[in-house]
Coordinates of C-alpha atoms and ligand atoms in Angstrom, one line a residue:
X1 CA 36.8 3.0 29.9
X2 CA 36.3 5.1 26.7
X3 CA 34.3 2.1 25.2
X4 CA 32.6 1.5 28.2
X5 CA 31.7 5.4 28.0
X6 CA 30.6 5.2 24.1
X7 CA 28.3 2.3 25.3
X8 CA 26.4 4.2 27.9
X9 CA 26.3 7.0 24.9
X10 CA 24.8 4.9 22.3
X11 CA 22.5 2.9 25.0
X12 CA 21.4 6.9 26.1
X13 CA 21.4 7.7 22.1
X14 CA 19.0 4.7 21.4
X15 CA 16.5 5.5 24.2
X16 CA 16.5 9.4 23.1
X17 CA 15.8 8.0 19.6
X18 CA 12.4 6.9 19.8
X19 CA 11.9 10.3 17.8
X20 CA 14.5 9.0 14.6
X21 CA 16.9 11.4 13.6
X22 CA 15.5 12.3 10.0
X23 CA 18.9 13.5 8.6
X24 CA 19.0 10.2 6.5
X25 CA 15.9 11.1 4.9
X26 CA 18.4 13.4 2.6
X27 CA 21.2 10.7 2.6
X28 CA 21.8 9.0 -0.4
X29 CA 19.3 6.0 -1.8
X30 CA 21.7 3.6 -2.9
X31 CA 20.1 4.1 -6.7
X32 CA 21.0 7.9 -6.5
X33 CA 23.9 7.2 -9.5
X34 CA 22.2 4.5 -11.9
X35 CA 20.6 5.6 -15.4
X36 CA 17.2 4.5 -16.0
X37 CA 17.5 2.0 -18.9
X38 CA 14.0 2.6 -20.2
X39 CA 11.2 4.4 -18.0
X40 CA 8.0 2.8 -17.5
X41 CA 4.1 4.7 -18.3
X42 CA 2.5 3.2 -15.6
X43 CA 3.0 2.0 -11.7
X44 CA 1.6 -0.9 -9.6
X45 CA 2.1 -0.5 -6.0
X46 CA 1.4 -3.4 -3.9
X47 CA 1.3 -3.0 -0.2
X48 CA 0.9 -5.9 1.9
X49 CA 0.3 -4.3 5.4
X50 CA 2.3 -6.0 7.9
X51 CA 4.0 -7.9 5.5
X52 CA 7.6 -8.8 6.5
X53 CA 10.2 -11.8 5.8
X54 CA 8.3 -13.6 8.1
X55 CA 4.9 -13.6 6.5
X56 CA 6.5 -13.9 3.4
X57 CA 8.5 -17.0 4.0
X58 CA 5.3 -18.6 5.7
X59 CA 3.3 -17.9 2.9
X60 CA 6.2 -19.5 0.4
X61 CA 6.7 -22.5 2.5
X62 CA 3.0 -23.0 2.9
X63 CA 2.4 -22.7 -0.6
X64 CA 5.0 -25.6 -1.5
X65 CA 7.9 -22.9 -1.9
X66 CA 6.6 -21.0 -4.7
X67 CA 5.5 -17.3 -4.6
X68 CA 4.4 -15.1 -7.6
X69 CA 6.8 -12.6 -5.8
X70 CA 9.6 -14.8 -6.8
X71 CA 9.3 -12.9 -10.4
X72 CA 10.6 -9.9 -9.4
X73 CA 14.0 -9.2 -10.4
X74 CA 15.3 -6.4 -8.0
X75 CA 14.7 -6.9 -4.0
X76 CA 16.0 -3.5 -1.7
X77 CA 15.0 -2.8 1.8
X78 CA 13.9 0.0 3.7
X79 CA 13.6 1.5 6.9
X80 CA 9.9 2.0 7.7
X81 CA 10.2 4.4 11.4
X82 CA 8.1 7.3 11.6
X83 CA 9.0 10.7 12.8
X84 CA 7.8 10.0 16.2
X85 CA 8.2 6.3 16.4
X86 CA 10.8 3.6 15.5
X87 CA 7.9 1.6 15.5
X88 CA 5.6 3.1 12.3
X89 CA 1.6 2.1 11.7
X90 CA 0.4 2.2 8.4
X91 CA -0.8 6.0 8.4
X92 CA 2.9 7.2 8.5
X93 CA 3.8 4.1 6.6
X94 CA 1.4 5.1 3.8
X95 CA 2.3 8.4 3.6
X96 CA 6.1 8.2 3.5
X97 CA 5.5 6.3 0.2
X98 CA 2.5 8.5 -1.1
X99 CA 3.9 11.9 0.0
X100 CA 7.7 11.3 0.6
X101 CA 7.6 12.7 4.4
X102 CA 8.5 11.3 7.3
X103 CA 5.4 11.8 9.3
X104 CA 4.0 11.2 12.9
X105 CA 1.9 7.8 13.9
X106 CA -1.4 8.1 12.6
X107 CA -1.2 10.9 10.1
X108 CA -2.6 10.4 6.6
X109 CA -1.5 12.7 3.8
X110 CA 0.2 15.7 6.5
X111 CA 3.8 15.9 7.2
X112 CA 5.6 15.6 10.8
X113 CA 4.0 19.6 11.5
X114 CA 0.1 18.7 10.0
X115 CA 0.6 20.3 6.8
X116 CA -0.9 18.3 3.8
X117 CA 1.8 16.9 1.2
X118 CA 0.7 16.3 -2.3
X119 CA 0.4 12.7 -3.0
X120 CA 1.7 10.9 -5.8
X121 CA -1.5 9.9 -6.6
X122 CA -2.7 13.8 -6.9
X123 CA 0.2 14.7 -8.8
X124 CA -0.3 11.7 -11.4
X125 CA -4.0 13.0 -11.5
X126 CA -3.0 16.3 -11.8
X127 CA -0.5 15.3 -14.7
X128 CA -3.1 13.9 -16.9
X129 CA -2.4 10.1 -16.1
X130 CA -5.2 7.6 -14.8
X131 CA -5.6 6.8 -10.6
X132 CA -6.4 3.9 -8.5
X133 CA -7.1 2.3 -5.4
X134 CA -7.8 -0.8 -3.9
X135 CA -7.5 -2.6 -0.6
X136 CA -9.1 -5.0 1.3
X137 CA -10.2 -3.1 4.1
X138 CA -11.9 0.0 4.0
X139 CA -11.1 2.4 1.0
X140 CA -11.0 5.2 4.1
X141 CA -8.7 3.1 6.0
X142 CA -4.8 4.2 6.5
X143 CA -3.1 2.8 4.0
X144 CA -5.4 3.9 1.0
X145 CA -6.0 6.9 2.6
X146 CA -2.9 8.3 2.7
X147 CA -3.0 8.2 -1.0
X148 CA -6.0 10.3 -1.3
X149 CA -7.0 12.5 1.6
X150 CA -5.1 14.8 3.8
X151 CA -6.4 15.0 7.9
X152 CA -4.6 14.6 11.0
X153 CA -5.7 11.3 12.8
X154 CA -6.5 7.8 10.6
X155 CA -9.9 7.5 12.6
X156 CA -11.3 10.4 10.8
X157 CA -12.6 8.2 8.0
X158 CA -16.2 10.0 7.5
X159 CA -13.8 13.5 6.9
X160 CA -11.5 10.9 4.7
X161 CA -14.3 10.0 2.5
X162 CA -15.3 13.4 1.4
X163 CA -11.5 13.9 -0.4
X164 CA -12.9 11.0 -2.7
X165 CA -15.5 12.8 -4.8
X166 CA -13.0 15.8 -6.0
X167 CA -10.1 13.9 -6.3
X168 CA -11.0 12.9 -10.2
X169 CA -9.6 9.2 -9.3
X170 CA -10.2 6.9 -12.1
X171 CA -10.9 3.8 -9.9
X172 CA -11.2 2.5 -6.0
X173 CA -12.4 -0.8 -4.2
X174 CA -12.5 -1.4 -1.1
X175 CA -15.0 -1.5 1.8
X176 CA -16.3 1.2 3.8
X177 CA -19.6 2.2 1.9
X178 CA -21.3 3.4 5.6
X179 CA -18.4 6.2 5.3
X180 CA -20.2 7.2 1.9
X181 CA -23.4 7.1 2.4
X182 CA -24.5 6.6 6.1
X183 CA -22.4 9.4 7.7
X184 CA -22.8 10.3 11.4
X185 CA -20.8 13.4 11.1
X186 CA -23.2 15.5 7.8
X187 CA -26.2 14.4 5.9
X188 CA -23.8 14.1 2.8
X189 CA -24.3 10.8 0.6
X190 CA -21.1 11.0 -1.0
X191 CA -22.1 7.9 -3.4
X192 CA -25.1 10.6 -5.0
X193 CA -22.0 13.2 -5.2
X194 CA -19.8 10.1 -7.4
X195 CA -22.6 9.5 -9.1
X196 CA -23.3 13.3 -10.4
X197 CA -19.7 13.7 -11.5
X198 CA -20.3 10.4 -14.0
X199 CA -19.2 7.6 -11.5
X200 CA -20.3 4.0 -12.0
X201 CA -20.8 2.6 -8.6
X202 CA -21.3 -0.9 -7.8
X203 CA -22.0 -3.1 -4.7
X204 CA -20.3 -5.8 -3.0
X205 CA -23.8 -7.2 -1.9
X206 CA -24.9 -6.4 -5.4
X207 CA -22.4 -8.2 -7.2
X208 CA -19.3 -9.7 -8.0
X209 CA -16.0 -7.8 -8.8
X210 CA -15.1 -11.1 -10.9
X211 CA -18.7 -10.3 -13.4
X212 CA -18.0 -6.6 -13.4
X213 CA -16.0 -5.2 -16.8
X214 CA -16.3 -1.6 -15.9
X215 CA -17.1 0.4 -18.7
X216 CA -13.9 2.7 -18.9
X217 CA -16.3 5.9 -20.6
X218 CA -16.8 6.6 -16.6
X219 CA -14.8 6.1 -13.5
X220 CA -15.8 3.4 -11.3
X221 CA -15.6 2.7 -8.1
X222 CA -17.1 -0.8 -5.9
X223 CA -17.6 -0.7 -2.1
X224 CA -18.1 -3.1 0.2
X225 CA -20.0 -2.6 3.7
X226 CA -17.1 -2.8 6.0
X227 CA -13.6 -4.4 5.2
X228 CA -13.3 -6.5 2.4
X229 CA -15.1 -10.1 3.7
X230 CA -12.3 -12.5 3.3
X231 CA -11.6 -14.7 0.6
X232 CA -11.0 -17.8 2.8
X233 CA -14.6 -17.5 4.6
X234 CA -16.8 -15.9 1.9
X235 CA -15.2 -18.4 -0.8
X236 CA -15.5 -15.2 -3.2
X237 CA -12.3 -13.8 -4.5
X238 CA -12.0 -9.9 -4.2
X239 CA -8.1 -8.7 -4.5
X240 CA -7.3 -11.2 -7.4
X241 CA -10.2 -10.5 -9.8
X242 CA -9.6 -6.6 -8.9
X243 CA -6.0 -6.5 -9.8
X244 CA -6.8 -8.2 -12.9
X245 CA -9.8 -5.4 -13.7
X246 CA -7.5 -2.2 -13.0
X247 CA -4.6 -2.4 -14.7
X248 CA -6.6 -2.6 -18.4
X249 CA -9.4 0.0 -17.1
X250 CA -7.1 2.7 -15.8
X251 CA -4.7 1.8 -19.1
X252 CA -7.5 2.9 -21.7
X253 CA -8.7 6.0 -19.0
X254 CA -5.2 7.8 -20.0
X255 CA -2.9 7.0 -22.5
X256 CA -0.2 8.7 -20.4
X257 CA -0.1 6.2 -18.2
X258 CA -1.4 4.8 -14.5
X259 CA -0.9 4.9 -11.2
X260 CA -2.4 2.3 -9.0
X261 CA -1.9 1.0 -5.6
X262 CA -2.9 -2.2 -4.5
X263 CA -3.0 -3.4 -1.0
X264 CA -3.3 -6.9 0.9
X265 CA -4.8 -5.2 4.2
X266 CA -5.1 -7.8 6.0
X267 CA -1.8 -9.7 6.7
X268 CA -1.5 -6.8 9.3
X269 CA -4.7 -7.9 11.3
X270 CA -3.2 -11.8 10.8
X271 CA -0.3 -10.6 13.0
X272 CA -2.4 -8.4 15.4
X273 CA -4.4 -11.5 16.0
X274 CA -1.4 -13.8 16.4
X275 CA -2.8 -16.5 13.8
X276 CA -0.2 -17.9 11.3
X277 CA -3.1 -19.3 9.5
X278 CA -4.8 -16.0 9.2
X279 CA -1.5 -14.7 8.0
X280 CA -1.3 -17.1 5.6
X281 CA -4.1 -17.2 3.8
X282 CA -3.9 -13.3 3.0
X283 CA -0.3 -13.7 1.8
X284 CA -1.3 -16.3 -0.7
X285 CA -4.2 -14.1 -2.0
X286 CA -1.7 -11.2 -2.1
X287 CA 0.3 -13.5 -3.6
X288 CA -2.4 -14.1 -6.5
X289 CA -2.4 -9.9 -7.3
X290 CA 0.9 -10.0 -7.4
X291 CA 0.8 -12.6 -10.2
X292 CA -1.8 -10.8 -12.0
X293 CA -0.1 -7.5 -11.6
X294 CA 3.1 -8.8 -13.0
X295 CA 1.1 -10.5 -15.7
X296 CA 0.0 -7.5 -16.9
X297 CA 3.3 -6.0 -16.6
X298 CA 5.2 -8.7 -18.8
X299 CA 2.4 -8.3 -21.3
X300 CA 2.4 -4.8 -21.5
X301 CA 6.2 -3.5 -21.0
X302 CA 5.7 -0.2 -19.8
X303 CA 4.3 -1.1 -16.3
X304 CA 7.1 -1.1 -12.8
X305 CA 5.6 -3.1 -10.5
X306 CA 6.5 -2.7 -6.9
X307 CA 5.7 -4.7 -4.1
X308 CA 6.7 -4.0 -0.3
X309 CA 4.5 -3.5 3.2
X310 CA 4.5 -0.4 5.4
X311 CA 6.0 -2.3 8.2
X312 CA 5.9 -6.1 9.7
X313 CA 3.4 -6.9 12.1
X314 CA 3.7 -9.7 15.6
X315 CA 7.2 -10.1 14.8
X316 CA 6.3 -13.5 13.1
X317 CA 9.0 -16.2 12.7
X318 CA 9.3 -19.4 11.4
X319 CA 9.7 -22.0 14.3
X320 CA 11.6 -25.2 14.6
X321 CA 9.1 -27.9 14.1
X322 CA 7.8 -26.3 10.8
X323 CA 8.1 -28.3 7.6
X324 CA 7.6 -27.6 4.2
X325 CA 3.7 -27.2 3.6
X326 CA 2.8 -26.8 7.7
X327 CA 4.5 -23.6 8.9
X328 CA 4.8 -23.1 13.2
X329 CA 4.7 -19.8 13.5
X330 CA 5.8 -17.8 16.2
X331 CA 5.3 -13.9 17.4
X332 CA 7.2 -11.6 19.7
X333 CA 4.3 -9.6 19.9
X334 CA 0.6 -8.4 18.9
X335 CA 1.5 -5.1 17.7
X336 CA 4.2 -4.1 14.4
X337 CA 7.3 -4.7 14.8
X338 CA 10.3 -2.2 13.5
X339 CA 12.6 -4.5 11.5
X340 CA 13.9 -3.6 7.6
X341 CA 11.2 -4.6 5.2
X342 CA 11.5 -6.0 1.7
X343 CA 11.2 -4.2 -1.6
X344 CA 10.5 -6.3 -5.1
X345 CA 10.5 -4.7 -7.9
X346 CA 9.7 -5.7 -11.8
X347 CA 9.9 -3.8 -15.3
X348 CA 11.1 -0.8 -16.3
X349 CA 13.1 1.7 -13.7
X350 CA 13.2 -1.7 -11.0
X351 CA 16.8 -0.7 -11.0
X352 CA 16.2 2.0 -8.8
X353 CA 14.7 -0.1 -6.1
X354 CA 17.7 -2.5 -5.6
X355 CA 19.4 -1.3 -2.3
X356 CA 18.9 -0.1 1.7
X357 CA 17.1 3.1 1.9
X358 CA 14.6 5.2 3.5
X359 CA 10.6 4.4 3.1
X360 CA 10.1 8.0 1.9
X361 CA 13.1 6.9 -1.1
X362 CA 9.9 4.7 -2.7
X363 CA 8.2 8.2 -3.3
X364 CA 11.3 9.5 -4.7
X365 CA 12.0 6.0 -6.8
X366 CA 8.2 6.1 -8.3
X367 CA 8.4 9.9 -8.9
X368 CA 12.0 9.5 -10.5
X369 CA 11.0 6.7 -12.8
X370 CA 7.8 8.1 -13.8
X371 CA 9.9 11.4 -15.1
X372 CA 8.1 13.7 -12.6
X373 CA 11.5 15.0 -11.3
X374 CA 11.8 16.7 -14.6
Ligands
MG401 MG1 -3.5 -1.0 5.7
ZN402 ZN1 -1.5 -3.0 12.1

């Protein structure tokens, strides 16, 4: 009876809990204790939205069971719920890594109650070290967003574009140039405002991130007209040659250091659209900025590299019938799905990242091994 009574509890607790208690927010990391051997000048971030086991795995097994990601040396999980939603999108999923809240679907650099967080990003600015951003959807979209700009609701991308031109960030790519330049909501061209502060901008229909070797005298930043055009129909690469352009720009922009964040947008849209192949294809080029990322890393010494996704999207799986090099996927659904997501990590202070923890610990993590706790 008493068992049968705690069952009704916890069934009743789980249904109450779509609004996650946040008390483990405070609860220890599981890296709290360990001594950072050596701490590293500069962070990569790599976010592949939507980006769980499954997509992993399919990407691995597609790609003749060998990932880039393999490299890492520390793996950890965390637990990517928002503060209104077991289920996070990538607004609250970006900003529990760039601010270290716990926020409410669809929030981009506010807390739970609408107030803006500083984001790691602005505090690395702010500390004298060199920014980035790339992704291959709109620069304005959630995940990069959340990095860089502070409003209420992800559509706002017009009000999200204007945090760009004050933000001294060293570098973006991404797409979204209408958001810029073409704005419904004010006259603003926010490309003529870059430009007057000393920003090189280039174009996607101009030319080709892979011929560009920004001169790091100016920031730069490269817009494309909407979301990045993918790799796999426009047969030009756009993530890879990017992560391999960053890393050496932002590096002689500062010499305390970088932080850059790097994300594979569209795995997420993949699982929205219930297409394996889709999802596979974006993991691999992920896969490829990985490999340069860690490149850099290994060459370097100084550089954590961390790789993770804000949440897993069409609860993908790996179906009987699949085989090494032809992958059957599977989804439970069109929408993200709430399951632990990986963490890699590589290079000094991947130590801290071993472990199950909260999403908002990565903020914590970064912040702890770039000495900003001090
Ligand atoms: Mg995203
Ligand atoms: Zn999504």
């Amino acid at each position: 009876m008493r068992i049968y009574r705690l069952f009704v509890f916890a069934l009743f607790s789980l249904a109450a809990c779509s609004a996650p208690k946040p008390a483990s927010e405070t609860a220890p990391s599981g890296a709290g204790s360990i001594e950072l051997q050596k701490r590293p000048q500069n962070i990569i971030l790599l976010i592949g939205d939507g980006m769980g086991l499954g997509q992993i795995s399919a990407g691995l097994y597609a790609n003749g069971n060998q990932l880039n990601l393999e490299r890492c040396t520390v793996t950890g999980l965390h637990k990517s719920y928002a503060s209104n939603d077991l289920i996070t999108d990538s607004a609250a999923g970006a900003t529990a890594f760039a601010c270290g809240v716990k926020t409410y679907n669809g929030a981009i650099g506010v807390d739970a109650a609408g107030k803006p967080a500083k984001t790691i990003l602005e505090e690395a600015q702010q500390r004298g070290l060199a920014t980035g951003l790339i992704a291959t959807s709109s620069i304005t979209h959630a995940t990069p967003a959340s990095f860089i700009a502070h409003v209420a609701n992800r559509g706002e991308e017009e009000a999200i574009a204007t945090f760009f031109p004050d933000s001294g960030i060293d570098l973006f790519i991404g797409g979204g140039k209408k958001f810029f330049d073409r704005r419904e909501t004010d006259e603003r061209d926010l490309l003529q405002q870059l430009r007057k502060k000393g920003y090189v901008i280039s174009h996607y229909a101009e030319k080709d991130l892979a011929q560009i070797t920004p001169d790091p005298a100016h920031p730069f930043g490269y817009l494309s007209a909407d979301n990045s055009p993918l790799t796999a129909e426009s047969g030009r690469d756009y993530l890879e040659p990017a992560a391999r352009m960053a890393p050496p720009f932002l590096a002689k922009r500062s010499n305390k250091g970088f932080f850059l964040m790097i994300e594979g947008s569209q795995i997420d849209w993949g699982g929205h659209a219930k297409d394996a192949q889709y999802i596979v294809n974006e993991m691999l080029d992920f896969d490829k900025a990985i490999g340069v990322a860690l490149d850099f890393a290994k060459a370097d010494g100084r550089t954590l590299v961390i790789i993770t996704a804000d949440h897993e999207t069409g609860g993908f799986s790996i179906n009987p019938g699949s085989v090494m090099g032809s992958i059957k996927g599977a989804f439970t659904t069109d929408q993200h799905t709430g399951t632990l997501i990986p963490v890699f990590a590589y290079g000094p202070g991947a130590e801290l990242f071993g472990g199950v923890y909260e999403n908002t610990a990565i903020y914590h993590k970064m912040r702890r091994a770039l000495g900003f706790d001090k």
